[in-house]
Coordinates of C-alpha atoms in Angstrom, one line a residue:
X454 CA 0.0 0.0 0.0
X455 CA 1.3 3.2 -1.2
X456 CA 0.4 6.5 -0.3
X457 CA -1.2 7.5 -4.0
X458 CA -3.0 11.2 -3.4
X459 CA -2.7 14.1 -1.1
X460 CA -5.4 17.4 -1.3
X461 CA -6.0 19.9 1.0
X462 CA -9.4 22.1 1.7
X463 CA -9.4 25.8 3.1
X464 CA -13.3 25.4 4.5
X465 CA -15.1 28.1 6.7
X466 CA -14.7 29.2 9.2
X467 CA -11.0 29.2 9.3
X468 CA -10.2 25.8 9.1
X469 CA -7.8 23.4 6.9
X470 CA -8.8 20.1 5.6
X471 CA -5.7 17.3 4.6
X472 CA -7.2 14.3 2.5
X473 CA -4.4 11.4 1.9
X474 CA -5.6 8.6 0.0
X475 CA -3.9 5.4 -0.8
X476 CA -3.4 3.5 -4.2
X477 CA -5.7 1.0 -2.6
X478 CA -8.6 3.4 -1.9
X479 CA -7.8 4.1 1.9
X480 CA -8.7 7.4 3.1
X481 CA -7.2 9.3 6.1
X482 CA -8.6 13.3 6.9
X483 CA -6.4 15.3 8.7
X484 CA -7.0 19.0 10.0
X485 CA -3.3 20.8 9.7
X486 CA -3.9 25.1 10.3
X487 CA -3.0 27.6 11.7
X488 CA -5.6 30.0 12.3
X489 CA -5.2 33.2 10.4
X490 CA -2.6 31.7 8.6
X491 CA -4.1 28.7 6.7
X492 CA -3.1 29.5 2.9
X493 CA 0.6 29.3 4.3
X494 CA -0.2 26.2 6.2
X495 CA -1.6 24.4 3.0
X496 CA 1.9 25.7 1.2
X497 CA 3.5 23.7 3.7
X498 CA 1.5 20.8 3.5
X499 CA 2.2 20.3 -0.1
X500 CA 5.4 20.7 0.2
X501 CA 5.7 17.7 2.6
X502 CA 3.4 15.8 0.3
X503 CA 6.4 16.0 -1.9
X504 CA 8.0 13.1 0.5
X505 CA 5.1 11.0 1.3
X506 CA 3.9 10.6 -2.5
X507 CA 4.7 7.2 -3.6
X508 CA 5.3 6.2 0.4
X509 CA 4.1 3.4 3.0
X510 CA 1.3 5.5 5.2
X511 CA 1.7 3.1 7.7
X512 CA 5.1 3.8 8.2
X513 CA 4.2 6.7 10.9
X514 CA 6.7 7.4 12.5
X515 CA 9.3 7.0 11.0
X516 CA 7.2 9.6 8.9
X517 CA 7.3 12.0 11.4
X518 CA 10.9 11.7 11.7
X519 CA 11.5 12.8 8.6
X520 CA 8.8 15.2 8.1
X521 CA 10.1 17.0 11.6
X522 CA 13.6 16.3 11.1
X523 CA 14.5 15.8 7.8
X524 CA 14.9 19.7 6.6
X525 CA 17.9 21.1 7.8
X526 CA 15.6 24.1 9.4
X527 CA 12.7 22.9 11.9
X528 CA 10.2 23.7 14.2
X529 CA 7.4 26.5 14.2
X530 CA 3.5 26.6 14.3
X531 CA 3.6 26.2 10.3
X532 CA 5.4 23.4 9.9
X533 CA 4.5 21.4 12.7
X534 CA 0.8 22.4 12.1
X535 CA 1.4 21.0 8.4
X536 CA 2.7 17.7 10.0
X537 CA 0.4 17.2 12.8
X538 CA -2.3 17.2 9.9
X539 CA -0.7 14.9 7.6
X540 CA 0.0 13.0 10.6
X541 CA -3.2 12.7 12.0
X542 CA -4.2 11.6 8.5
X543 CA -1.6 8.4 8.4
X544 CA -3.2 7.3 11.7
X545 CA -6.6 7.6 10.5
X546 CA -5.3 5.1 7.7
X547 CA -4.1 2.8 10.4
X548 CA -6.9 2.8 12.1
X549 CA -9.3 2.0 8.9
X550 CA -6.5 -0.6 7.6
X551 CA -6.2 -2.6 10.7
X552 CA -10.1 -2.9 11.5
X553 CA -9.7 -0.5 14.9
X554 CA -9.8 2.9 16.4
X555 CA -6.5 5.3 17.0
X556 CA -7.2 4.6 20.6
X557 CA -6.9 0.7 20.2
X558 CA -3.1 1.5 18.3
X559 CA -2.1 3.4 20.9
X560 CA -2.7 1.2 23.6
X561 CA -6.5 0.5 24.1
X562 CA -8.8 2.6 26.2
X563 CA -8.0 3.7 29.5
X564 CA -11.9 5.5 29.9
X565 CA -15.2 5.2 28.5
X566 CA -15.9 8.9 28.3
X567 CA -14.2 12.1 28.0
X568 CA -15.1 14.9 29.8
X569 CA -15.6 18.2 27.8
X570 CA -16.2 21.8 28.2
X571 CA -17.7 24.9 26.6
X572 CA -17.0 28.0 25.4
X573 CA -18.6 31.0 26.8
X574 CA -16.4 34.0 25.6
X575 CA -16.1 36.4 27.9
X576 CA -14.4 39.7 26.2
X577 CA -17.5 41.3 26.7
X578 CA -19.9 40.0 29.7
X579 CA -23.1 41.3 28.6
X580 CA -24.4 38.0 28.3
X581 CA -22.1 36.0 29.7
X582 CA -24.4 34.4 32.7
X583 CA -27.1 33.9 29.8
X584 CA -24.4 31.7 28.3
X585 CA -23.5 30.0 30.7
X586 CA -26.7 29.2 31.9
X587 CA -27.1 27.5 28.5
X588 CA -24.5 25.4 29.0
X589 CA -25.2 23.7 31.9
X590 CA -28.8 23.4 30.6
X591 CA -26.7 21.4 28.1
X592 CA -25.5 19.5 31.0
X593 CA -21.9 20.9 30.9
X594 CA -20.0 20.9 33.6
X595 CA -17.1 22.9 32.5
X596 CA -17.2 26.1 31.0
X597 CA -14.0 28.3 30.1
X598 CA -13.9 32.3 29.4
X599 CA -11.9 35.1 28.9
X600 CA -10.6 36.7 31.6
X601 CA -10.8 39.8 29.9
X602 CA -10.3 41.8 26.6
X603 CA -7.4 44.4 25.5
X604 CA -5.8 45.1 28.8
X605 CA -3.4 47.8 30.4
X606 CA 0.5 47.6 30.3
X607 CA -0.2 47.0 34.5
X608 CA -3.5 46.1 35.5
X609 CA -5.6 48.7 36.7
X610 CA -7.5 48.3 39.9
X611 CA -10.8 48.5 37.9
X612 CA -9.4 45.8 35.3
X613 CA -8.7 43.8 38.0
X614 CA -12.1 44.0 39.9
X615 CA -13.9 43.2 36.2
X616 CA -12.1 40.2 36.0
X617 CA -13.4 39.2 39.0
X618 CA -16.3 40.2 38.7
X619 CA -17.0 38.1 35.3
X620 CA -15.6 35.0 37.1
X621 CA -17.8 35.6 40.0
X622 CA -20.9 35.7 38.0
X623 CA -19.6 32.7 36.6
X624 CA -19.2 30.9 39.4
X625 CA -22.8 31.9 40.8
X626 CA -24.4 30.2 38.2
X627 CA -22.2 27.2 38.1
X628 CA -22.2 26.9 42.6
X629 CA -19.5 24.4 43.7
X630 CA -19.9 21.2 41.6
X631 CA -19.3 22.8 38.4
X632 CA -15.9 24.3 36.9
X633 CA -15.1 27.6 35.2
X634 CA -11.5 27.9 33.6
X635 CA -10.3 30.6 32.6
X636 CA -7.6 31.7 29.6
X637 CA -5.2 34.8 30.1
X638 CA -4.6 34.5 26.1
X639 CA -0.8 36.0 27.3
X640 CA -2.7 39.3 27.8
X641 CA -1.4 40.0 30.9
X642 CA 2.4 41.1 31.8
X643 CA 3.5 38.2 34.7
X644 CA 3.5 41.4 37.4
X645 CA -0.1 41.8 36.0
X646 CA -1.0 37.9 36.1
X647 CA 0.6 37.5 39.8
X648 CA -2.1 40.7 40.9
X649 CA -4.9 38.8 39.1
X650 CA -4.5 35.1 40.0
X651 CA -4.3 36.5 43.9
X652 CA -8.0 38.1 43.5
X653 CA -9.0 35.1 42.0
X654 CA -8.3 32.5 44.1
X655 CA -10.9 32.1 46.1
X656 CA -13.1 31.5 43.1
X657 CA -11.3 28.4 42.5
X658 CA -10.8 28.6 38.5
X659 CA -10.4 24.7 37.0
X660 CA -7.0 26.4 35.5
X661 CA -6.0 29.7 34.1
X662 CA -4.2 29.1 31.0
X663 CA -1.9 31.2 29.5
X664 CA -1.0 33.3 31.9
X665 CA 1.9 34.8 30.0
X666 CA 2.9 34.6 26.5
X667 CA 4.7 31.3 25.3
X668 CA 8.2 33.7 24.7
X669 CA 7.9 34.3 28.7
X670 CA 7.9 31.2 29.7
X671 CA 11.2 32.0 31.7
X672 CA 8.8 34.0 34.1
X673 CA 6.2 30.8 35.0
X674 CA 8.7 29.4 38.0
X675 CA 7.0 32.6 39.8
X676 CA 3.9 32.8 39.4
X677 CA 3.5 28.9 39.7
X678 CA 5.2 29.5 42.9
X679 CA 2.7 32.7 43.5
X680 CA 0.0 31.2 42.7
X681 CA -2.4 28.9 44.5
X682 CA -4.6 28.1 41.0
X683 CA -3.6 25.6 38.5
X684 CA -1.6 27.0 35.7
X685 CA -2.1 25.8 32.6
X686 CA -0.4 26.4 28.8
X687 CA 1.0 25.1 25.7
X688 CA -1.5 25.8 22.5
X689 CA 1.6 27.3 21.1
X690 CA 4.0 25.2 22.6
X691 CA 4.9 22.8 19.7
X692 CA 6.8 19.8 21.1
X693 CA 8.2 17.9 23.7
X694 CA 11.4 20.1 23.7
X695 CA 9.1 23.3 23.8
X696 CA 6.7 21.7 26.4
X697 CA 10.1 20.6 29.2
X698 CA 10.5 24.0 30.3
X699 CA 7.0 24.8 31.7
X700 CA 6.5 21.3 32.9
X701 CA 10.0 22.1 34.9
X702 CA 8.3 25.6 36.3
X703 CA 5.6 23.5 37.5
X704 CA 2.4 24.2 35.2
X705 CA -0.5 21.6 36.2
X706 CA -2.4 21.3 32.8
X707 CA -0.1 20.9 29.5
X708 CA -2.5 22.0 26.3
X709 CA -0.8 20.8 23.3
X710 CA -2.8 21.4 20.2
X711 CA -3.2 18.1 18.0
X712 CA -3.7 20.4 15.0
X713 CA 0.0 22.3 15.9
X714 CA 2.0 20.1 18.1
X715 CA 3.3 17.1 15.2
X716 CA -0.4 15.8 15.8
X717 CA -1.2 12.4 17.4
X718 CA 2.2 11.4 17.1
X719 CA 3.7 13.8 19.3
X720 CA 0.7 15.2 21.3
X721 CA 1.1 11.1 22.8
X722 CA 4.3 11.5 24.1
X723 CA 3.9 14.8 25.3
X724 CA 1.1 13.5 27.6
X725 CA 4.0 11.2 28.8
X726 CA 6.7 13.8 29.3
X727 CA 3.6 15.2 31.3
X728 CA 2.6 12.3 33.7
X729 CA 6.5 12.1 35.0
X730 CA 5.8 16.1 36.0
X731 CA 2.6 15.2 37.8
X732 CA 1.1 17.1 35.4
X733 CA -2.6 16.9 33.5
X734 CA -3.6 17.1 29.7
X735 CA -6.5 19.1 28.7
X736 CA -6.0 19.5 24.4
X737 CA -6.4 22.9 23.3
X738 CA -8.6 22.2 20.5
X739 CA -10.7 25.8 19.3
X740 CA -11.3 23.9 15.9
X741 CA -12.9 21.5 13.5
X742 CA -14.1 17.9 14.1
X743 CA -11.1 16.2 12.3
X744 CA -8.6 18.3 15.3
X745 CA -11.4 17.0 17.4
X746 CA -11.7 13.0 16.8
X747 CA -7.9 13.2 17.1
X748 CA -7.9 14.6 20.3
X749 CA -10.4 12.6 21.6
X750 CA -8.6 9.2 20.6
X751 CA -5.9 10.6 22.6
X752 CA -8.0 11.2 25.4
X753 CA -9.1 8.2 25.5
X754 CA -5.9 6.2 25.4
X755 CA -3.9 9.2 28.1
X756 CA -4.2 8.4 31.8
X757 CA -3.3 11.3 32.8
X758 CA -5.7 12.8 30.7
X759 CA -8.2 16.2 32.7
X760 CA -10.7 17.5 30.3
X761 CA -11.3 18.2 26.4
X762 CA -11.9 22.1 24.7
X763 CA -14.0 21.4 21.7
X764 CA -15.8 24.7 19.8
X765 CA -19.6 23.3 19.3
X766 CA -21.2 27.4 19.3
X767 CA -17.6 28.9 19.5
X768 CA -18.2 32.7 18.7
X769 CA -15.6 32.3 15.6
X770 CA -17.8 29.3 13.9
X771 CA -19.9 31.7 12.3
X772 CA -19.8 30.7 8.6
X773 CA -20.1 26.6 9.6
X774 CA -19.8 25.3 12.7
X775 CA -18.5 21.1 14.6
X776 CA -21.1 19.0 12.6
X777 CA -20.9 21.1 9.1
X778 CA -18.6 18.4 7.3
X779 CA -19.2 15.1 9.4
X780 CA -22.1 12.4 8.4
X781 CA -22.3 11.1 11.3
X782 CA -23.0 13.6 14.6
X783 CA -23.0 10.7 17.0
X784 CA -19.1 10.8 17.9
X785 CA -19.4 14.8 19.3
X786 CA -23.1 14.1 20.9
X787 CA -22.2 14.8 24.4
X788 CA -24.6 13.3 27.3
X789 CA -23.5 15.1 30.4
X790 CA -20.9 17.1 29.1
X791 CA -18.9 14.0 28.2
X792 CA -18.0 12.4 24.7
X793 CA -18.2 8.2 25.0
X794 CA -16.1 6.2 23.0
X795 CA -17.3 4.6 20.2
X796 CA -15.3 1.5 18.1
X797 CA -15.3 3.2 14.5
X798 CA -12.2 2.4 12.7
X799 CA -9.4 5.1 12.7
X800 CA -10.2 8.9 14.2
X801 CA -14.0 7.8 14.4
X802 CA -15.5 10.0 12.2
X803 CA -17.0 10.2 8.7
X804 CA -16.1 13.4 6.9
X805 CA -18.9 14.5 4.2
X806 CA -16.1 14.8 1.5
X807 CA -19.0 16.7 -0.7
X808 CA -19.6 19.4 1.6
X809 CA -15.5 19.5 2.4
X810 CA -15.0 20.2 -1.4
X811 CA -18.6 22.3 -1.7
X812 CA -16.8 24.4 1.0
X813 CA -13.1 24.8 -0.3
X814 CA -14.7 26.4 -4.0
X815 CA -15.9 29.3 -1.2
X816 CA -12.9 29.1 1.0
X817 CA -11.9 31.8 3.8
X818 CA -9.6 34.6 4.4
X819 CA -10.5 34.9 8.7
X820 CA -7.6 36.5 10.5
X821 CA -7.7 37.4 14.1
X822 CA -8.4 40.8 14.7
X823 CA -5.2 43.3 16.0
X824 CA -6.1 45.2 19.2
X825 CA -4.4 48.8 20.1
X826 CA -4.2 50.6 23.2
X827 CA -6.0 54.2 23.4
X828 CA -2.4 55.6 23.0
X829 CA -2.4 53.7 19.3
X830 CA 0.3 51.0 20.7
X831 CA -0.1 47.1 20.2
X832 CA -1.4 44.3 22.5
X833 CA -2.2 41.3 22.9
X834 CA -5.3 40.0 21.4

């Protein structure tokens, strides 16, 4: 069996659809993007295809190797997100060759279900206990928001109390038995984070995430040693080498992205460089189903495995939303807030390859927006 075909889809909202298909009529979806940057992403991808034309897809990792390793220059969302794609691809063609799901090849099940959580926003609060309140209607459990939109240089003391506020309401309508996480998004300076985890606290957030940009990570010793919530990062970490360093400060939850860290392949043993730390693995996964499936056959086979993002009424899925390009919505129908395995060969998942290429002749141009200080200055979005 050869590897015999290789296409990619740019379908709304902002996604990036990979479609490998063997000489033997075996097909394997991947989802390789990064968001606001997927025409470059689909560059790389066929640029890789280059080396896996003509190729054994079974062959995975020795695959990755070379896909990773085998330019002289390495690394970087781009390339690894055009990898973790094409990677998640080959191990949907396992899975559909040998009769099983990803998370039988990686070791069988270690859980029946995965617990999941919903997006609520949070930038503006408005409606934010509306939304919530929908969610556990839903019979979520989890939610996770913003902790706040464009922000000061430092804090100010009525930044601070909104923060708290929005969390607060938050926690009101989910009482005690329900979590609220919350994401930083790096829009706070680590004198800034340290001032807001304090206030926090006593709302006992599941995890903040982010809590300083990736390029600071020389600053998370501190405020893990600050800071009595759970820290969490890593959805633009992309590797184990990338990932040591914050599992050394101390982080709790690791959030590799199976759609930008080397995909199913590496997320795997990231989750193992994790458990030695003590440390959890909650995917970061803002994206399609195909991102999705993959990070829930990891969840299913990781023991140290906490709790799965998935973007069912995300505020960017605007143009098409989780179940747009499936067949099948039975593997994302969560019961409780929680996903249960199913035994469908490979990632689980039928894509509707009509609508994928219906989509693709429409395509998408989203790119995140820029924020500016009142001064006219940059920050973070």
């Amino acid at each position: 069996m050869k590897i015999a075909r290789i296409e990619t889809f740019l379908v709304p909202p902002r996604w990036l659809f990979c479609r490998v298909e063997t000489d033997d009529g075996v097909v394997g979806w991947g989802e390789p993007v990064v968001e606001g940057r997927a025409e470059v992403v689909r560059s790389a991808v066929e640029v890789l295809s280059e080396y896996l034309l003509g190729q054994d897809p079974l062959r995975i990792q020795d695959h990755w190797q070379v896909l990773t390793k085998g330019g002289f220059y390495r690394g970087g969302p781009v390339l690894s997100s055009a990898v973790a794609g094409l990677d998640q691809a080959l191990w949907d063609i396992a899975g559909k060759t040998y009769g099983a799901p990803v998370h039988a090849l990686l070791g069988g099940p270690v859980r029946d279900d995965v617990r999941v959580y919903a997006w609520v926003g949070g930038d503006e609060p408005a409606q934010l206990t509306e939304q919530i309140t929908e969610q556990v209607e839903a019979g979520f459990t989890a939610v996770k928001m913003n902790a706040a939109g464009p922000t000061s240089p430092v804090v100010t003391a009525a930044e601070t109390a909104a923060v708290v506020a929005r969390v607060a309401a938050a926690r009101d309508v989910l009482g005690p038995d329900r979590d609220v996480a919350v994401d930083f998004h790096g829009r706070f300076g680590a004198a800034s984070a340290r001032r807001v985890l304090a206030e926090l606290t006593p709302l006992q957030p599941l995890f903040v995430e982010e809590p300083v940009l990736p390029e600071q990570g020389h600053l998370l010793p501190g405020l893990v040693a600050a800071s009595p919530v759970p820290l969490a990062t890593g959805e633009r970490l992309y590797g184990r080498g990338e990932f040591l360093p914050a599992l050394t400060a101390g982080i709790a939850v690791a959030q590799p992205d199976l759609s930008h860290a080397g995909g199913i392949s590496e997320v795997t043993r990231i989750a193992s460089l994790a458990e030695t730390f003590g440390a959890l693995l909650a995917p970061h996964c803002p994206l399609g189903p195909i991102a999705l499936a993959a990070s829930l056959q990891v969840a299913f086979a990781t023991p140290n495995f906490l709790i799965q993002e998935q973007s069912r009424g995300i505020h960017y899925n605007k143009d098409a939303d989780l179940l747009s390009y499936v067949v099948d919505p039975e593997p994302f129908r969560f019961t409780a807030g929680r996903a249960h395995r199913g035994d469908a060969p490979g990632l689980g998942i039928t894509v509707d390859e009509n609508a994928v290429r219906a989509a693709d002749r429409t395509g998408h141009v989203w790119r995140n927006p820029v924020w500016r200080h009142a001064d006219g200055s940059f920050t973070e979005w």
